[in-house]
mmCIF file with all atom_site columns, C-alpha atoms in Angstrom:
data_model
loop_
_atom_site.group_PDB
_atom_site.id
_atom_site.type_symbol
_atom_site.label_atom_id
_atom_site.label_alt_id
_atom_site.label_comp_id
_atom_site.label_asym_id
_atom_site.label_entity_id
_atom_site.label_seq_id
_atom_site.pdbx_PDB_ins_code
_atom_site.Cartn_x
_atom_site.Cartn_y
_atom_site.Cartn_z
_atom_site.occupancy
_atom_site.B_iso_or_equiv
_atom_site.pdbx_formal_charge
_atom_site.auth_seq_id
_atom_site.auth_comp_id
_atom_site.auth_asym_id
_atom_site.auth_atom_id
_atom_site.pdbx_PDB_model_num
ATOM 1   C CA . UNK F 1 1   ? -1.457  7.848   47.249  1.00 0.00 ? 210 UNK F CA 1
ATOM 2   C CA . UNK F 1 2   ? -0.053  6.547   44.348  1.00 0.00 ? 211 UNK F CA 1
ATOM 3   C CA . UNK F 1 3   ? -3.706  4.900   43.192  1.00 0.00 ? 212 UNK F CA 1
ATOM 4   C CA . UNK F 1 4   ? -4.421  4.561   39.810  1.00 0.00 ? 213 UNK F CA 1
ATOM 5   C CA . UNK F 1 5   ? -8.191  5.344   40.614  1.00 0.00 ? 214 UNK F CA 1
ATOM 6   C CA . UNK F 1 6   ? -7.651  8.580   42.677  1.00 0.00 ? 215 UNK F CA 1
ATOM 7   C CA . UNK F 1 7   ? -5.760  10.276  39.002  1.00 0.00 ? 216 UNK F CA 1
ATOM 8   C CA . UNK F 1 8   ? -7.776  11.748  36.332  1.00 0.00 ? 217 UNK F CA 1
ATOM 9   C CA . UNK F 1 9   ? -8.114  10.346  33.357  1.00 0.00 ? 218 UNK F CA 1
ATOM 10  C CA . UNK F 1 10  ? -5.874  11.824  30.463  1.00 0.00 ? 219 UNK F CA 1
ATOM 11  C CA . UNK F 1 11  ? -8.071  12.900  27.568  1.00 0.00 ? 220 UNK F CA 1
ATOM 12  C CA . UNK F 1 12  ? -6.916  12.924  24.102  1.00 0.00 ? 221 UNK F CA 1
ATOM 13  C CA . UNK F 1 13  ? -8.052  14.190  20.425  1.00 0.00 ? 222 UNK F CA 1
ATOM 14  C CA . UNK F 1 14  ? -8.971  12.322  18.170  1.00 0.00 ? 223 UNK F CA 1
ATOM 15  C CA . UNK F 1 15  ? -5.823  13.325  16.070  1.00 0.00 ? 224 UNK F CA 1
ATOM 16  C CA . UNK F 1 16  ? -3.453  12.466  18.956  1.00 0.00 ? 225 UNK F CA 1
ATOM 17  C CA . UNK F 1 17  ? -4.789  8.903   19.296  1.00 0.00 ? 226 UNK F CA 1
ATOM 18  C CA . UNK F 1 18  ? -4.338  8.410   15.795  1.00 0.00 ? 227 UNK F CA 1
ATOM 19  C CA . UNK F 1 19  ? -0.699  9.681   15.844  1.00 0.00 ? 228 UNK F CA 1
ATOM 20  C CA . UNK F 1 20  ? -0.195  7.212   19.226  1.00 0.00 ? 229 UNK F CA 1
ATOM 21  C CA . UNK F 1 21  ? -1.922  4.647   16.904  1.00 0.00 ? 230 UNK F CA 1
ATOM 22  C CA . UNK F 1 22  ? 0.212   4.942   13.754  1.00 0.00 ? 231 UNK F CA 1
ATOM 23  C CA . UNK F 1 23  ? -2.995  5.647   12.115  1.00 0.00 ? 232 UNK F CA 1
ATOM 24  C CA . UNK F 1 24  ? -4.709  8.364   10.276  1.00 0.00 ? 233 UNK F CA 1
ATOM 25  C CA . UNK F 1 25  ? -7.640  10.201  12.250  1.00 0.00 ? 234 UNK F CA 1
ATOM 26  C CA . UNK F 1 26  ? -10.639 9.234   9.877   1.00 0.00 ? 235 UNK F CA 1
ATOM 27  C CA . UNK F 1 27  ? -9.523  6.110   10.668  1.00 0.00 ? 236 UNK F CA 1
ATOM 28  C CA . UNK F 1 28  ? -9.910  6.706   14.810  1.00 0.00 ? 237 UNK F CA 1
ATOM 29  C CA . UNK F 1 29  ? -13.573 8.353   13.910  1.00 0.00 ? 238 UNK F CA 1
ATOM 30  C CA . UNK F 1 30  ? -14.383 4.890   11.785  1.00 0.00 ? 239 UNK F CA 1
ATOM 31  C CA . UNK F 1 31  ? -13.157 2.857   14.831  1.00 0.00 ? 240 UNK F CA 1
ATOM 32  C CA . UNK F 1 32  ? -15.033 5.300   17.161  1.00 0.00 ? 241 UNK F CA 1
ATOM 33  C CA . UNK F 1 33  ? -18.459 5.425   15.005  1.00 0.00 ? 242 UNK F CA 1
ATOM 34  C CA . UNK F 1 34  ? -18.200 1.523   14.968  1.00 0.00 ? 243 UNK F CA 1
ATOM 35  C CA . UNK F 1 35  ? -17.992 1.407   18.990  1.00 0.00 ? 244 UNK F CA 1
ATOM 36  C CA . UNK F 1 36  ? -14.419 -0.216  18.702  1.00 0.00 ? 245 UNK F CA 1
ATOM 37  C CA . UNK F 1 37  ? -12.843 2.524   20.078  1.00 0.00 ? 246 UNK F CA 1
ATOM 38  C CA . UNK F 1 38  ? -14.669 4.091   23.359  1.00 0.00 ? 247 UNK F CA 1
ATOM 39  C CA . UNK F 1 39  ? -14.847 7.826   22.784  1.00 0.00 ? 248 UNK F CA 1
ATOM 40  C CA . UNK F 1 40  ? -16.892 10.502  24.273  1.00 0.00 ? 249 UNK F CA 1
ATOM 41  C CA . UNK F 1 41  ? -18.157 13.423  22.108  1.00 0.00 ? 250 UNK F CA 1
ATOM 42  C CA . UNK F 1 42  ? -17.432 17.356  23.565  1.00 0.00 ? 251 UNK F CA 1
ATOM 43  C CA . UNK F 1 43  ? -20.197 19.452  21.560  1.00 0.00 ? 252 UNK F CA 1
ATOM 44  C CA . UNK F 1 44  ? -21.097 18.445  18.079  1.00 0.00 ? 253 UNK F CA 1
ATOM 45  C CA . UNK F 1 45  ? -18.530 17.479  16.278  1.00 0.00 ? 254 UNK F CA 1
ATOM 46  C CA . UNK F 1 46  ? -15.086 16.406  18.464  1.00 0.00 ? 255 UNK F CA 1
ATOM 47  C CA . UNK F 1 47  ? -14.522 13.052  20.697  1.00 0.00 ? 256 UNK F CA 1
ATOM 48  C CA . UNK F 1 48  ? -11.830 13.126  23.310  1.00 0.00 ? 257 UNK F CA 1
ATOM 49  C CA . UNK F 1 49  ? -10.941 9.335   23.917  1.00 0.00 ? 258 UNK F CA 1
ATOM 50  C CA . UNK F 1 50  ? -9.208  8.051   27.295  1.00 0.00 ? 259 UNK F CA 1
ATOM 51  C CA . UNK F 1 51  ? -5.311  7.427   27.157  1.00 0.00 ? 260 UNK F CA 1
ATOM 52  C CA . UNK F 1 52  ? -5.777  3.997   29.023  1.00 0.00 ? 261 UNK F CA 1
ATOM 53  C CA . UNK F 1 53  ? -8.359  3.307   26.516  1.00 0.00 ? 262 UNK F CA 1
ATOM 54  C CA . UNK F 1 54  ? -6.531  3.905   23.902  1.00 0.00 ? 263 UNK F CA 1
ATOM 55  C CA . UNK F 1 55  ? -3.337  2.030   24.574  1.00 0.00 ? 264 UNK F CA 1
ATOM 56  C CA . UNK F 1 56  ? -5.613  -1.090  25.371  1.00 0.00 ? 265 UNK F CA 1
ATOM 57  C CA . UNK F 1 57  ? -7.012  -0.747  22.293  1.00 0.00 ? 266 UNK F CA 1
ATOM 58  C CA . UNK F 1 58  ? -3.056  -0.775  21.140  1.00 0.00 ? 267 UNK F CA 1
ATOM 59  C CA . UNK F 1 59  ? -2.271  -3.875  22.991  1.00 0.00 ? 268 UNK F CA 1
ATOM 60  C CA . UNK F 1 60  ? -5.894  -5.523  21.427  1.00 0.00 ? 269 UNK F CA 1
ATOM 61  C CA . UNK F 1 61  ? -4.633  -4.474  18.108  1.00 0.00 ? 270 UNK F CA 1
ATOM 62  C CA . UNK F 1 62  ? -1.087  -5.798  18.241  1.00 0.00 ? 271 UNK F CA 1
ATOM 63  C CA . UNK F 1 63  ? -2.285  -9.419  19.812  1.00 0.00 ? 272 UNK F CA 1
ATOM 64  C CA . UNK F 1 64  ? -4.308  -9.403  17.062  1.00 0.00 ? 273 UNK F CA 1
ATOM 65  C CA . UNK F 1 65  ? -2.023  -8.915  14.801  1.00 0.00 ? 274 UNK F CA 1
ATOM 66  C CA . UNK F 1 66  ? 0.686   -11.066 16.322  1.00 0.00 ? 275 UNK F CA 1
ATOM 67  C CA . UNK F 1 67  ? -2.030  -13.635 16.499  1.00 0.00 ? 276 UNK F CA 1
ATOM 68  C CA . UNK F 1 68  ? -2.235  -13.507 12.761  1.00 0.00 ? 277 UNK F CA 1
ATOM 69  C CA . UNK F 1 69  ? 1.568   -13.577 11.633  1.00 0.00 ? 278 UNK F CA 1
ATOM 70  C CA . UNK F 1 70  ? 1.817   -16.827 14.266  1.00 0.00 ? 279 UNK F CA 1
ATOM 71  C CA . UNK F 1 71  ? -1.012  -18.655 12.246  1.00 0.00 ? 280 UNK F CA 1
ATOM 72  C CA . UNK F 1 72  ? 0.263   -17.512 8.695   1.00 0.00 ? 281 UNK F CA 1
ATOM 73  C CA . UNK F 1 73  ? 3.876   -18.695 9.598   1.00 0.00 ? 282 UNK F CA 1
ATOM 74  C CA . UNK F 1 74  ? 4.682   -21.919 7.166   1.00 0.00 ? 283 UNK F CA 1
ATOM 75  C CA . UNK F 1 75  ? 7.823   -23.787 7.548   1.00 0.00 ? 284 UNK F CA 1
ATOM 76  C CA . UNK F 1 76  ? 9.710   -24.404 4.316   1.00 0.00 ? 285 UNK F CA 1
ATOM 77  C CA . UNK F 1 77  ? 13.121  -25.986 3.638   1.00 0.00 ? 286 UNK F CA 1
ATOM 78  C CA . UNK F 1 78  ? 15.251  -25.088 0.976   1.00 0.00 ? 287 UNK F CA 1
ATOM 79  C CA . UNK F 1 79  ? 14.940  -29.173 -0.425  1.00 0.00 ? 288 UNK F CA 1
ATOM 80  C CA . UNK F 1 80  ? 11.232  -29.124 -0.423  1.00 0.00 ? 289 UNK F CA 1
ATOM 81  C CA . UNK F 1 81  ? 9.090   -29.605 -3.390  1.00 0.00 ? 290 UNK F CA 1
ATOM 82  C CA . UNK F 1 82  ? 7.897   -25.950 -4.812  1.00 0.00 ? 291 UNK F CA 1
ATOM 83  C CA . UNK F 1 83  ? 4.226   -27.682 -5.875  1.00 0.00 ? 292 UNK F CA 1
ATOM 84  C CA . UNK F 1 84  ? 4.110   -28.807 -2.483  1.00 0.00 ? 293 UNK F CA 1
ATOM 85  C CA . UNK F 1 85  ? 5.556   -25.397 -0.893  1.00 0.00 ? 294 UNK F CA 1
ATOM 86  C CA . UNK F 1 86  ? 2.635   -23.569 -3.241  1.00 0.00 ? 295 UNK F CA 1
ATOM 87  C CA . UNK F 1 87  ? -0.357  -25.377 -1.999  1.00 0.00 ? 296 UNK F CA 1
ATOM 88  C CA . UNK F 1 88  ? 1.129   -24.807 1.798   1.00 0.00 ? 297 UNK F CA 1
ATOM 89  C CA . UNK F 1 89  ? 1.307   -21.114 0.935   1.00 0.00 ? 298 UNK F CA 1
ATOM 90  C CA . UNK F 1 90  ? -2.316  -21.196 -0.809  1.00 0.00 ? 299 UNK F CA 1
ATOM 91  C CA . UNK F 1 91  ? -3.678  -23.130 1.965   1.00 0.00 ? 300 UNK F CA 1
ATOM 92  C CA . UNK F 1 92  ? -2.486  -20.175 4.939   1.00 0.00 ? 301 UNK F CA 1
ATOM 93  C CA . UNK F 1 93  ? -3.769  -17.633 2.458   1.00 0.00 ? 302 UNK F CA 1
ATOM 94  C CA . UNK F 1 94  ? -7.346  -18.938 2.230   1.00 0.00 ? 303 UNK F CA 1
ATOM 95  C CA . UNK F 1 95  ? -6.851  -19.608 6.048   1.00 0.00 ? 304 UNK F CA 1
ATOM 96  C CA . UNK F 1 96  ? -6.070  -16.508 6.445   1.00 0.00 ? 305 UNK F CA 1
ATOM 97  C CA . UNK F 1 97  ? -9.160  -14.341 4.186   1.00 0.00 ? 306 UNK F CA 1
ATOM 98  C CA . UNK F 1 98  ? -11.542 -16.938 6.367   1.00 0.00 ? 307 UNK F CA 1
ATOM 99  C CA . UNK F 1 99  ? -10.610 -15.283 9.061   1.00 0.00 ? 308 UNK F CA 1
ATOM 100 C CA . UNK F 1 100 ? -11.015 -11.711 8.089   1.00 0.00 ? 309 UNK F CA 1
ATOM 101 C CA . UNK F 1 101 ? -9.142  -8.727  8.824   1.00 0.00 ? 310 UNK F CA 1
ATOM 102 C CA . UNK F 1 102 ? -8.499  -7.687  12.209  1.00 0.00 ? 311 UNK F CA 1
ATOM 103 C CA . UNK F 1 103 ? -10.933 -4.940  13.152  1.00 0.00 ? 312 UNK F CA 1
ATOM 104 C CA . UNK F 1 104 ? -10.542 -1.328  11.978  1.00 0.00 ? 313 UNK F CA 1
ATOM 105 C CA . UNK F 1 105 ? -8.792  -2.482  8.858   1.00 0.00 ? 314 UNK F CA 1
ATOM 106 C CA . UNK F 1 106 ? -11.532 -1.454  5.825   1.00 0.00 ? 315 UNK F CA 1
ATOM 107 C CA . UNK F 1 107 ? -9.199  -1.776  2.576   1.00 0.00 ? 316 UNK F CA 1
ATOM 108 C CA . UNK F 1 108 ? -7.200  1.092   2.908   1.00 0.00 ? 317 UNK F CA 1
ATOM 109 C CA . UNK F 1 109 ? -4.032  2.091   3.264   1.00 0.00 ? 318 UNK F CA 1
ATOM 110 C CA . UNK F 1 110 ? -3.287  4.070   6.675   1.00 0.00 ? 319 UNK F CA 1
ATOM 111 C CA . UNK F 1 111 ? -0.787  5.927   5.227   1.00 0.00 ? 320 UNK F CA 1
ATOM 112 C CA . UNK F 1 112 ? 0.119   7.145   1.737   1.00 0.00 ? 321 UNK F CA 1
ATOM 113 C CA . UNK F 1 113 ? 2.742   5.064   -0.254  1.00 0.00 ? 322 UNK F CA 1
ATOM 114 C CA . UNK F 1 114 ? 5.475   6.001   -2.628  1.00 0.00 ? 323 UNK F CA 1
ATOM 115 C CA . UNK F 1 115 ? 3.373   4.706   -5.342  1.00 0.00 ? 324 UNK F CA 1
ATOM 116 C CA . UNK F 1 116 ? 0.597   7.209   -4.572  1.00 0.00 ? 325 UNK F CA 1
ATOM 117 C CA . UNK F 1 117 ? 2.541   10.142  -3.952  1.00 0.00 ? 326 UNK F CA 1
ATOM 118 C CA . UNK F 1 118 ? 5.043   10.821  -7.109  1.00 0.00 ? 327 UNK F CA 1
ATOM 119 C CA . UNK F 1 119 ? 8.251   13.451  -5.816  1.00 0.00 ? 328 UNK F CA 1
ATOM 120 C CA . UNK F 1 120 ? 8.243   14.949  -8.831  1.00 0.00 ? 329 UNK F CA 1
ATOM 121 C CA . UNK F 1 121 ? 4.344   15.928  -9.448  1.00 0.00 ? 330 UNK F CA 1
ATOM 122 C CA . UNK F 1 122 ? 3.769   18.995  -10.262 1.00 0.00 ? 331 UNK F CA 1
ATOM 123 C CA . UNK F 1 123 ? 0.917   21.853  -9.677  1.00 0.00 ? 332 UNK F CA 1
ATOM 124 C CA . UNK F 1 124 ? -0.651  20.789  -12.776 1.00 0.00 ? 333 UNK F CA 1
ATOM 125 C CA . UNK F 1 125 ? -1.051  17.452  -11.643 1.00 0.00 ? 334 UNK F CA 1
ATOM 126 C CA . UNK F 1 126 ? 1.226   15.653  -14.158 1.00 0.00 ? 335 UNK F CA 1
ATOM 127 C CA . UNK F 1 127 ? 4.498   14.692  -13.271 1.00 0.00 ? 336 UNK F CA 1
ATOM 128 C CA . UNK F 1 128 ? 7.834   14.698  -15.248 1.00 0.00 ? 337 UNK F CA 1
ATOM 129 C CA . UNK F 1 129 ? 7.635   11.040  -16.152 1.00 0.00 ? 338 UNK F CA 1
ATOM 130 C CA . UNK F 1 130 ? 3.800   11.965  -18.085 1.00 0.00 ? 339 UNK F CA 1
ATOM 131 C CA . UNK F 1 131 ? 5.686   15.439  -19.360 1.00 0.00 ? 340 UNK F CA 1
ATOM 132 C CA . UNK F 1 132 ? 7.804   13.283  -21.037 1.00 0.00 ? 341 UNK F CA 1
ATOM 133 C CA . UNK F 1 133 ? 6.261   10.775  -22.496 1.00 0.00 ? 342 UNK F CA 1
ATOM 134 C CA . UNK F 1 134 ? 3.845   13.720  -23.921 1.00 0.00 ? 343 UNK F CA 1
ATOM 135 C CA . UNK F 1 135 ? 6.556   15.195  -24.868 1.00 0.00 ? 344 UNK F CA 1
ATOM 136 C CA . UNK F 1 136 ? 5.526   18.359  -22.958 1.00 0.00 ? 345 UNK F CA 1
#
């Protein structure tokens, strides 16, 4: 009874995979468009994607990822030489861009940053810091 088989699969939107991702949901239709992500289109437009498909593609994403931190990892002591502690840090870098970026990363951000998003715009589009200096 409690077969994994004999349940339905749970079927998801595009934008709830991409909140379970930590992503945004263009990203999920890139990933889906590319085949990375296996999705199934309802009508024209909208894709409802698996729940065990998309957590695998999780787990993929985060090996990946760990993967990457393990081979970019370079031991330095606090008496070694900084020329030689440079060309260590160059060398995981090019190491690194060799290898590429793990998949679904296009040059992006996923998710807007404080330096793109200023508190104090306003509807005009400047913000108090450009009112300023204009002296508007």
């Amino acid at each position: 009874m409690g077969d994994s088989l004999s349940r339905p699969a749970v079927a998801l939107t595009s934008q709830q995979a991409a909140d379970l991702l930590g992503v945004s949901r263009p990203t999920v239709k890139r990933w889906i468009e590319k085949g990375e992500l296996p999705a199934e289109l309802v009508g024209k437009r909208f894709h409802r994607l698996r729940l065990d498909d998309v957590l695998r593609y999780r787990e993929a994403r985060r090996r990946q990822q760990y993967e990457a931190l393990a081979a970019s990892a370079v031991d330095i002591d606090v008496g070694d030489d900084p020329e030689v502690v440079l060309e260590r840090l160059r060398a995981v870098r090019q190491a690194s861009a060799r290898r590429g970026r793990p998949p679904g990363r296009t040059g992006g951000s996923e998710a807007a940053t404080p330096a793109t998003e200023s508190a104090d715009a306003t509807p005009t589009g400047g913000s108090a810091m450009s009112r300023r200096r204009n002296g508007t």
